[in-house]
Tab-separated table of C-alpha atoms and ligand atoms in Angstrom:
chain	number	residue	atom	x	y	z
A	25	MET	CA	20.060	59.136	42.381
A	26	HIS	CA	21.325	57.023	39.469
A	27	VAL	CA	18.904	56.134	36.679
A	28	ASN	CA	21.782	54.245	35.069
A	29	LYS	CA	25.545	54.606	34.695
A	30	ASP	CA	25.395	58.043	33.019
A	31	ILE	CA	21.930	59.368	33.829
A	32	ARG	CA	21.165	60.960	37.202
A	33	TYR	CA	17.875	62.045	38.731
A	34	VAL	CA	18.081	65.685	39.875
A	35	GLY	CA	14.383	66.465	40.407
A	36	VAL	CA	12.535	67.574	43.537
A	37	ASN	CA	9.521	66.609	45.657
A	38	ASP	CA	6.899	69.253	46.444
A	39	HIS	CA	4.893	68.780	49.638
A	40	GLN	CA	4.016	72.488	49.964
A	41	ILE	CA	1.679	72.656	47.004
A	42	ASP	CA	-2.042	73.171	47.637
A	43	LEU	CA	-3.399	72.711	44.092
A	44	PHE	CA	-1.367	71.400	41.152
A	45	GLU	CA	-1.923	73.533	38.043
A	46	GLY	CA	-4.222	75.647	40.215
A	47	GLN	CA	-6.955	73.005	40.421
A	48	TYR	CA	-5.891	69.441	41.278
A	49	ILE	CA	-5.561	68.324	44.900
A	50	VAL	CA	-2.385	66.296	45.381
A	51	PRO	CA	-2.602	64.590	48.777
A	52	ASN	CA	0.812	62.974	48.290
A	53	GLY	CA	2.461	66.069	46.837
A	54	MET	CA	4.069	66.338	43.431
A	55	ALA	CA	7.414	65.519	41.853
A	56	TYR	CA	9.064	67.723	39.245
A	57	ASN	CA	11.608	65.509	37.572
A	58	SER	CA	14.821	66.626	35.962
A	59	TYR	CA	17.682	64.483	34.720
A	60	LEU	CA	21.357	64.889	34.047
A	61	ILE	CA	23.177	62.961	31.306
A	62	LEU	CA	26.909	62.753	31.963
A	63	ASP	CA	28.909	62.071	28.810
A	64	GLU	CA	31.698	63.860	26.904
A	65	LYS	CA	29.116	66.619	26.743
A	66	VAL	CA	26.741	67.101	29.675
A	67	ALA	CA	23.015	67.633	29.163
A	68	VAL	CA	20.352	68.596	31.686
A	69	MET	CA	16.784	67.576	30.882
A	70	ASP	CA	14.299	70.303	31.941
A	71	SER	CA	14.145	72.342	35.148
A	72	VAL	CA	11.623	72.322	37.997
A	73	ASP	CA	8.910	74.445	39.636
A	74	ALA	CA	9.730	78.023	40.714
A	75	ASN	CA	9.714	77.197	44.435
A	76	PHE	CA	12.526	74.659	44.073
A	77	GLY	CA	15.138	76.458	41.992
A	78	GLU	CA	17.841	76.435	44.668
A	79	GLU	CA	17.243	72.800	45.570
A	80	TRP	CA	17.410	71.825	41.886
A	81	LEU	CA	20.631	73.783	41.279
A	82	ASN	CA	22.131	72.153	44.380
A	83	ASN	CA	21.068	68.686	43.150
A	84	LEU	CA	22.672	69.485	39.821
A	85	ARG	CA	25.920	70.782	41.333
A	86	ALA	CA	26.208	67.707	43.544
A	87	GLU	CA	25.862	65.332	40.587
A	88	LEU	CA	27.977	67.472	38.250
A	89	ASN	CA	30.836	67.104	40.702
A	90	GLY	CA	32.679	70.109	39.272
A	91	ARG	CA	31.714	69.598	35.630
A	92	THR	CA	29.867	72.214	33.601
A	93	PRO	CA	26.640	71.484	31.701
A	94	ASP	CA	26.841	71.974	27.924
A	95	TYR	CA	23.104	71.852	27.266
A	96	LEU	CA	19.763	72.400	28.954
A	97	VAL	CA	17.138	70.512	26.955
A	98	VAL	CA	13.722	72.133	27.431
A	99	GLN	CA	11.067	69.614	26.440
A	100	HIS	CA	8.074	71.479	27.869
A	101	MET	CA	7.545	75.141	28.741
A	102	GLU	CA	4.811	74.778	31.357
A	103	PRO	CA	6.213	76.530	34.444
A	104	ASP	CA	6.283	73.377	36.598
A	105	HIS	CA	9.285	72.450	34.426
A	106	SER	CA	10.496	75.698	32.867
A	107	ALA	CA	10.494	78.108	35.823
A	108	ASN	CA	14.242	77.913	36.416
A	109	ILE	CA	15.577	78.193	32.866
A	110	MET	CA	16.913	81.695	33.476
A	111	GLN	CA	18.508	80.636	36.789
A	112	PHE	CA	20.265	77.829	34.892
A	113	ALA	CA	21.314	80.243	32.143
A	114	ALA	CA	22.810	82.590	34.733
A	115	ALA	CA	24.601	79.801	36.634
A	116	TRP	CA	26.230	78.345	33.493
A	117	PRO	CA	26.594	81.170	30.936
A	118	GLN	CA	28.376	78.945	28.381
A	119	ALA	CA	25.644	76.304	28.273
A	120	LYS	CA	23.312	76.184	25.285
A	121	VAL	CA	19.551	75.819	25.567
A	122	VAL	CA	17.959	73.202	23.297
A	123	ALA	CA	14.241	73.352	22.531
A	124	SER	CA	11.644	73.544	19.766
A	125	ALA	CA	10.999	76.847	17.978
A	126	ALA	CA	7.607	77.060	19.714
A	127	ALA	CA	9.310	76.644	23.095
A	128	PHE	CA	11.653	79.601	22.375
A	129	THR	CA	8.639	81.758	21.501
A	130	MET	CA	7.157	80.813	24.861
A	131	MET	CA	10.478	81.630	26.590
A	132	LYS	CA	10.277	85.133	25.142
A	133	ASN	CA	6.722	85.437	26.450
A	134	PHE	CA	7.537	84.101	29.913
A	135	PHE	CA	10.999	85.613	30.457
A	136	GLY	CA	11.308	88.477	27.951
A	137	THR	CA	14.145	86.734	26.070
A	138	ASP	CA	14.410	83.782	23.723
A	139	LEU	CA	18.137	83.360	24.468
A	140	ALA	CA	18.941	84.096	20.829
A	141	ASP	CA	22.732	83.988	21.351
A	142	ARG	CA	22.760	80.545	22.944
A	143	ARG	CA	19.829	78.630	21.599
A	144	VAL	CA	19.731	75.401	19.609
A	145	VAL	CA	16.387	74.977	17.855
A	146	VAL	CA	15.411	71.347	17.262
A	147	LYS	CA	12.517	69.642	15.525
A	148	GLU	CA	11.240	66.139	14.817
A	149	GLY	CA	14.071	63.891	13.652
A	150	ASP	CA	16.936	66.145	14.765
A	151	THR	CA	19.720	64.606	16.832
A	152	LEU	CA	22.244	65.832	19.365
A	153	SER	CA	25.385	63.854	20.099
A	154	LEU	CA	26.778	63.994	23.625
A	155	GLY	CA	29.589	61.594	22.775
A	156	ARG	CA	28.424	58.100	23.634
A	157	HIS	CA	24.784	59.154	23.951
A	158	GLN	CA	22.824	60.117	20.865
A	159	LEU	CA	19.685	62.140	21.584
A	160	HIS	CA	16.858	62.000	19.026
A	161	PHE	CA	14.070	64.558	19.253
A	162	VAL	CA	10.474	63.464	18.773
A	163	ALA	CA	7.786	66.126	18.346
A	164	ALA	CA	4.921	65.521	20.768
A	165	PRO	CA	2.577	68.478	20.201
A	166	MET	CA	-0.259	68.802	22.722
A	167	VAL	CA	1.247	66.234	25.071
A	168	HIS	CA	0.549	68.386	26.785
A	169	TRP	CA	1.325	71.758	25.151
A	170	PRO	CA	2.129	72.514	21.487
A	171	GLU	CA	5.887	73.054	21.938
A	172	VAL	CA	6.586	69.678	23.553
A	173	ILE	CA	9.390	67.450	22.340
A	174	PHE	CA	10.254	64.027	23.700
A	175	THR	CA	13.904	62.954	23.671
A	176	TYR	CA	15.018	59.423	22.888
A	177	ASP	CA	18.488	58.356	23.941
A	178	SER	CA	19.215	55.572	21.464
A	179	THR	CA	22.387	54.555	23.299
A	180	ASP	CA	20.728	53.575	26.588
A	181	LYS	CA	17.247	53.186	25.024
A	182	VAL	CA	15.726	55.791	27.343
A	183	LEU	CA	12.664	57.814	26.402
A	184	PHE	CA	12.430	61.197	28.125
A	185	SER	CA	8.672	61.563	27.779
A	186	ALA	CA	7.847	65.044	29.130
A	187	ASP	CA	4.444	64.942	30.918
A	188	ALA	CA	3.488	61.592	29.347
A	189	PHE	CA	3.555	58.655	31.779
A	190	GLY	CA	3.646	61.112	34.674
A	191	LYS	CA	1.441	61.008	37.733
A	192	PHE	CA	0.437	63.054	40.745
A	193	GLY	CA	2.404	62.329	43.922
A	194	ALA	CA	5.908	63.022	45.195
A	195	LEU	CA	8.521	60.293	44.795
A	196	ASP	CA	9.100	59.860	48.530
A	197	VAL	CA	5.559	58.485	48.948
A	198	GLU	CA	4.819	54.895	47.962
A	199	GLU	CA	1.603	54.476	46.004
A	200	GLU	CA	0.188	52.537	43.079
A	201	TRP	CA	1.087	54.106	39.725
A	202	ALA	CA	-2.175	53.672	37.812
A	203	CYS	CA	-4.609	55.494	40.123
A	204	GLU	CA	-2.768	58.818	40.225
A	205	ALA	CA	-1.416	58.452	36.682
A	206	ARG	CA	-4.966	58.001	35.391
A	207	ARG	CA	-6.327	60.993	37.343
A	208	TYR	CA	-3.388	63.032	36.034
A	209	TYR	CA	-3.751	61.856	32.425
A	210	ILE	CA	-7.539	62.215	32.168
A	211	GLY	CA	-7.546	65.580	33.925
A	212	ILE	CA	-4.594	67.196	32.196
A	213	VAL	CA	-4.044	65.487	28.841
A	214	GLY	CA	-7.446	63.810	28.349
A	215	LYS	CA	-8.616	66.201	25.650
A	216	TYR	CA	-5.625	65.360	23.443
A	217	GLY	CA	-6.188	61.647	22.828
A	218	ALA	CA	-5.544	61.913	19.073
A	219	GLN	CA	-2.178	63.600	19.670
A	220	VAL	CA	-1.222	61.007	22.295
A	221	GLN	CA	-2.146	58.244	19.847
A	222	ALA	CA	0.113	59.869	17.231
A	223	VAL	CA	3.105	59.964	19.572
A	224	LEU	CA	2.437	56.398	20.805
A	225	LYS	CA	2.749	55.282	17.186
A	226	LYS	CA	6.160	56.971	16.974
A	227	ALA	CA	7.176	55.404	20.300
A	228	ALA	CA	6.198	51.955	19.009
A	229	ALA	CA	8.996	52.227	16.445
A	230	LEU	CA	11.617	52.774	19.191
A	231	ASP	CA	13.289	50.190	21.392
A	232	ILE	CA	12.472	51.668	24.809
A	233	GLN	CA	13.840	50.134	27.992
A	234	THR	CA	13.405	53.061	30.370
A	235	ILE	CA	10.873	55.898	30.485
A	236	CYS	CA	11.933	59.091	32.264
A	237	PRO	CA	8.816	61.272	32.648
A	238	LEU	CA	8.671	64.758	34.134
A	239	HIS	CA	6.433	63.590	36.997
A	240	GLY	CA	6.234	60.299	38.854
A	241	PRO	CA	8.707	57.453	38.961
A	242	VAL	CA	11.231	56.404	36.337
A	243	LEU	CA	9.684	53.348	34.649
A	244	THR	CA	12.029	50.466	33.977
A	245	GLU	CA	10.022	47.238	34.065
A	246	ASN	CA	6.968	45.891	32.336
A	247	LEU	CA	6.725	48.966	30.077
A	248	GLY	CA	3.967	47.261	28.068
A	249	TYR	CA	1.647	47.761	31.042
A	250	TYR	CA	2.052	51.537	30.981
A	251	LEU	CA	1.976	51.796	27.189
A	252	ASN	CA	-1.210	49.707	27.070
A	253	LEU	CA	-2.967	51.947	29.613
A	254	TYR	CA	-1.929	55.035	27.639
A	255	ASP	CA	-3.300	53.419	24.500
A	256	ILE	CA	-6.650	52.695	26.223
A	257	TRP	CA	-6.946	56.149	27.760
A	258	SER	CA	-5.968	58.046	24.627
A	259	SER	CA	-8.332	56.070	22.416
A	260	TYR	CA	-11.243	56.739	24.826
A	261	ARG	CA	-11.922	53.042	25.346
A	262	PRO	CA	-13.241	51.938	28.749
A	263	GLU	CA	-10.534	50.394	30.885
A	264	GLU	CA	-12.873	48.221	32.998
A	265	GLU	CA	-16.394	46.841	32.959
A	266	GLY	CA	-18.332	48.680	35.638
A	267	VAL	CA	-20.842	51.414	36.410
A	268	MET	CA	-19.988	54.789	37.877
A	269	ILE	CA	-22.969	56.596	39.373
A	270	ALA	CA	-22.424	60.346	39.641
A	271	TYR	CA	-25.100	62.220	41.546
A	272	THR	CA	-25.986	65.501	43.139
A	273	SER	CA	-28.620	65.666	45.830
A	274	ILE	CA	-30.091	68.604	47.718
A	275	TYR	CA	-32.213	66.929	50.425
A	276	GLY	CA	-31.094	63.326	50.011
A	277	ASN	CA	-33.828	61.983	47.700
A	278	THR	CA	-31.657	61.809	44.581
A	279	GLN	CA	-28.876	60.324	46.686
A	280	LYS	CA	-31.291	57.623	47.878
A	281	ALA	CA	-32.119	56.766	44.269
A	282	ALA	CA	-28.404	56.600	43.377
A	283	GLU	CA	-27.729	54.302	46.326
A	284	GLN	CA	-30.716	52.071	45.526
A	285	LEU	CA	-29.553	51.775	41.931
A	286	ALA	CA	-26.083	50.804	43.175
A	287	GLN	CA	-27.618	48.018	45.286
A	288	MET	CA	-29.753	46.822	42.373
A	289	LEU	CA	-26.686	46.742	40.104
A	290	LYS	CA	-24.669	44.788	42.651
A	291	ALA	CA	-27.560	42.359	43.144
A	292	GLY	CA	-27.755	42.033	39.359
A	293	GLY	CA	-24.122	40.913	39.239
A	294	CYS	CA	-22.549	44.102	37.949
A	295	PRO	CA	-18.788	43.548	38.406
A	296	LYS	CA	-18.010	46.989	39.794
A	297	VAL	CA	-20.202	49.860	41.014
A	298	VAL	CA	-18.766	53.197	42.141
A	299	LEU	CA	-20.755	56.120	43.608
A	300	ASN	CA	-19.612	59.744	43.509
A	301	ASP	CA	-21.415	62.634	45.223
A	302	LEU	CA	-20.284	65.425	42.910
A	303	ALA	CA	-20.710	68.152	45.536
A	304	ARG	CA	-18.359	66.417	47.965
A	305	CYS	CA	-15.940	64.177	46.094
A	306	ASP	CA	-12.776	65.235	44.272
A	307	MET	CA	-14.193	66.242	40.873
A	308	ALA	CA	-11.004	65.041	39.123
A	309	GLU	CA	-11.441	61.602	40.697
A	310	ALA	CA	-15.057	61.470	39.487
A	311	VAL	CA	-13.968	62.468	35.968
A	312	GLU	CA	-11.270	59.777	36.100
A	313	ASP	CA	-13.865	57.172	37.163
A	314	ALA	CA	-16.198	58.149	34.318
A	315	PHE	CA	-13.416	57.432	31.816
A	316	ARG	CA	-12.272	54.308	33.647
A	317	TYR	CA	-15.570	52.384	33.559
A	318	SER	CA	-17.734	51.247	30.689
A	319	LYS	CA	-21.017	52.694	31.993
A	320	LEU	CA	-22.046	55.928	33.642
A	321	VAL	CA	-25.238	56.991	35.404
A	322	LEU	CA	-25.949	60.680	35.928
A	323	ALA	CA	-28.508	61.546	38.612
A	324	THR	CA	-29.399	65.131	39.319
A	325	THR	CA	-32.092	67.642	40.112
A	326	THR	CA	-33.678	70.250	37.922
A	327	TYR	CA	-32.448	73.576	39.284
A	328	ASN	CA	-33.122	77.159	38.198
A	329	GLY	CA	-34.541	75.820	34.941
A	330	ASP	CA	-31.264	73.966	34.399
A	331	ILE	CA	-29.411	71.203	36.269
A	332	PHE	CA	-27.626	71.325	39.615
A	333	PRO	CA	-24.311	73.207	39.236
A	334	PHE	CA	-21.943	70.365	40.207
A	335	MET	CA	-23.528	68.076	37.588
A	336	LYS	CA	-23.268	70.785	34.987
A	337	GLU	CA	-19.577	71.224	35.773
A	338	PHE	CA	-19.034	67.457	35.734
A	339	ILE	CA	-20.630	66.956	32.308
A	340	HIS	CA	-18.625	69.898	31.000
A	341	HIS	CA	-15.409	68.194	32.212
A	342	LEU	CA	-16.472	65.041	30.348
A	343	THR	CA	-17.382	66.673	27.050
A	344	GLU	CA	-14.299	68.878	26.900
A	345	ARG	CA	-12.235	65.670	27.248
A	346	ASN	CA	-14.113	63.950	24.372
A	347	TYR	CA	-16.088	61.520	26.550
A	348	SER	CA	-17.294	58.806	24.166
A	349	ASN	CA	-17.780	55.080	23.594
A	350	ARG	CA	-19.797	54.462	26.780
A	351	THR	CA	-23.298	53.546	27.956
A	352	VAL	CA	-25.050	56.310	29.911
A	353	GLY	CA	-28.107	56.081	32.176
A	354	LEU	CA	-29.987	59.177	33.329
A	355	ILE	CA	-31.999	59.946	36.462
A	356	GLU	CA	-33.790	63.236	37.039
A	357	ASN	CA	-35.521	64.635	40.067
A	358	GLY	CA	-37.853	67.632	39.998
A	359	SER	CA	-40.603	68.708	42.296
A	360	TRP	CA	-42.758	70.466	39.717
A	361	ALA	CA	-41.190	70.477	36.209
A	362	PRO	CA	-38.357	67.940	35.904
A	363	GLN	CA	-36.198	68.539	32.859
A	364	ALA	CA	-32.743	67.343	33.914
A	365	VAL	CA	-32.780	64.329	31.556
A	366	ARG	CA	-33.471	66.528	28.546
A	367	ILE	CA	-30.761	69.001	29.578
A	368	MET	CA	-28.138	66.305	30.308
A	369	LYS	CA	-28.862	64.587	26.987
A	370	GLY	CA	-28.466	67.919	25.243
A	371	MET	CA	-25.096	68.504	26.912
A	372	LEU	CA	-23.919	65.072	25.700
A	373	GLU	CA	-25.349	65.493	22.205
A	374	LYS	CA	-21.959	65.910	20.485
A	375	SER	CA	-20.292	63.029	22.338
A	376	LYS	CA	-19.478	60.193	19.974
A	377	ASN	CA	-20.775	56.669	20.280
A	378	LEU	CA	-22.815	57.016	23.480
A	379	THR	CA	-25.673	54.597	24.082
A	380	PHE	CA	-28.395	55.832	26.414
A	381	ALA	CA	-29.703	53.048	28.643
A	382	GLU	CA	-33.491	52.967	28.774
A	383	PRO	CA	-35.568	53.882	30.585
A	384	SER	CA	-34.329	57.101	32.058
A	385	VAL	CA	-35.786	57.574	35.527
A	386	ARG	CA	-38.066	60.403	36.607
A	387	ILE	CA	-38.471	61.124	40.321
A	388	MET	CA	-41.077	63.650	41.416
A	389	SER	CA	-39.483	64.844	44.716
A	390	ALA	CA	-39.045	61.413	46.315
A	391	LEU	CA	-38.925	57.801	45.194
A	392	ASN	CA	-42.257	55.997	44.957
A	393	ALA	CA	-43.361	52.654	43.559
A	394	ASP	CA	-43.463	54.023	40.025
A	395	SER	CA	-39.955	55.548	40.053
A	396	GLU	CA	-38.541	52.498	41.872
A	397	ALA	CA	-39.875	50.327	39.050
A	398	GLN	CA	-38.097	52.625	36.564
A	399	LEU	CA	-34.895	52.308	38.616
A	400	ASN	CA	-35.206	48.520	38.510
A	401	ALA	CA	-35.674	48.597	34.755
A	402	LEU	CA	-32.623	50.857	34.369
A	403	ALA	CA	-30.580	48.479	36.557
A	404	ASP	CA	-31.684	45.561	34.357
A	405	ALA	CA	-30.670	47.456	31.213
A	406	LEU	CA	-27.254	48.336	32.660
A	407	CYS	CA	-26.597	44.777	33.861
A	408	ARG	CA	-27.380	43.298	30.497
B	527	FEO	FE1	4.043	68.981	34.021
B	527	FEO	FE2	2.295	70.170	31.364
B	527	FEO	O1	3.455	70.313	32.818
């Protein structure tokens, strides 16, 4: 596939995968992108997942059409992109491997060698000329690992952006970009908002006409749309006005309260209300929704002197990704000593700029007139 006159797509689609990075469901599979730049010198941008080495080498050979690569640029050492470096090195023994110093340390750890006789170590600001194409390396630490470099081709104004601007989903399945890009970003890179902000600032100084990420489609039009979403996500601002209600329920009483609150919010004119049963939904989708909307309600039971496990896991996912700048409502259920509100507040104590909507709601086993009145008051507070 041609990205442009000199740049070819040589990546692969994975429909065999059960869990990406060992935890994320990917109903539409996954793409591991790799690119080939054909110039006086030939550069390959990253490799692919271990299960697709042969397919990738065949894609490369087909597009090389008898030529020999001069360079393999390794932007990111996570194995979904680095697994076939040694296969490449064996197939083209003259080719040099270009990467950051941190990436070569990781190569030694993964493969037992840092390719000392054929490596080119690059850092922020370094360039590599392929002839017509000039590659500029941009350090992008923690997007999403510390060794990451982006590569900017100033000739064709292409940014090779490593994991940034990637999404879940193979490229032979049509789907909206934002939904699976958001779930990917929040889940995988969400903790590193400050580092993403830093690299977005560097990107703002470049004239970018094409983004070639390591997952998801090549982006060629309306790049402001994608850059704006990355700016919102990495600065922890809500993307949309709306309320996400996350609940756990053992016998259905907490669920009933969550559903009643949703109805009250809709009746109150709340623009968007989303419900997630944390025991049954995709946890990554629920985490994505929490970051997407401006308000969050957590409803759970007191359990073993703590809170129900799925809620505990959910809040942990939020706090480790710096959940902040939102309004949060709390609902607790307990048949003899409810304490979920206190525990949830404690778990969110270090989160910055959270406003707790009052009142929090206390249910003693099942909704009654008193707890329904509290629910109504919480709905009013959230609609305001
Ligand atoms: Fe797609 Fe961080 O690897």
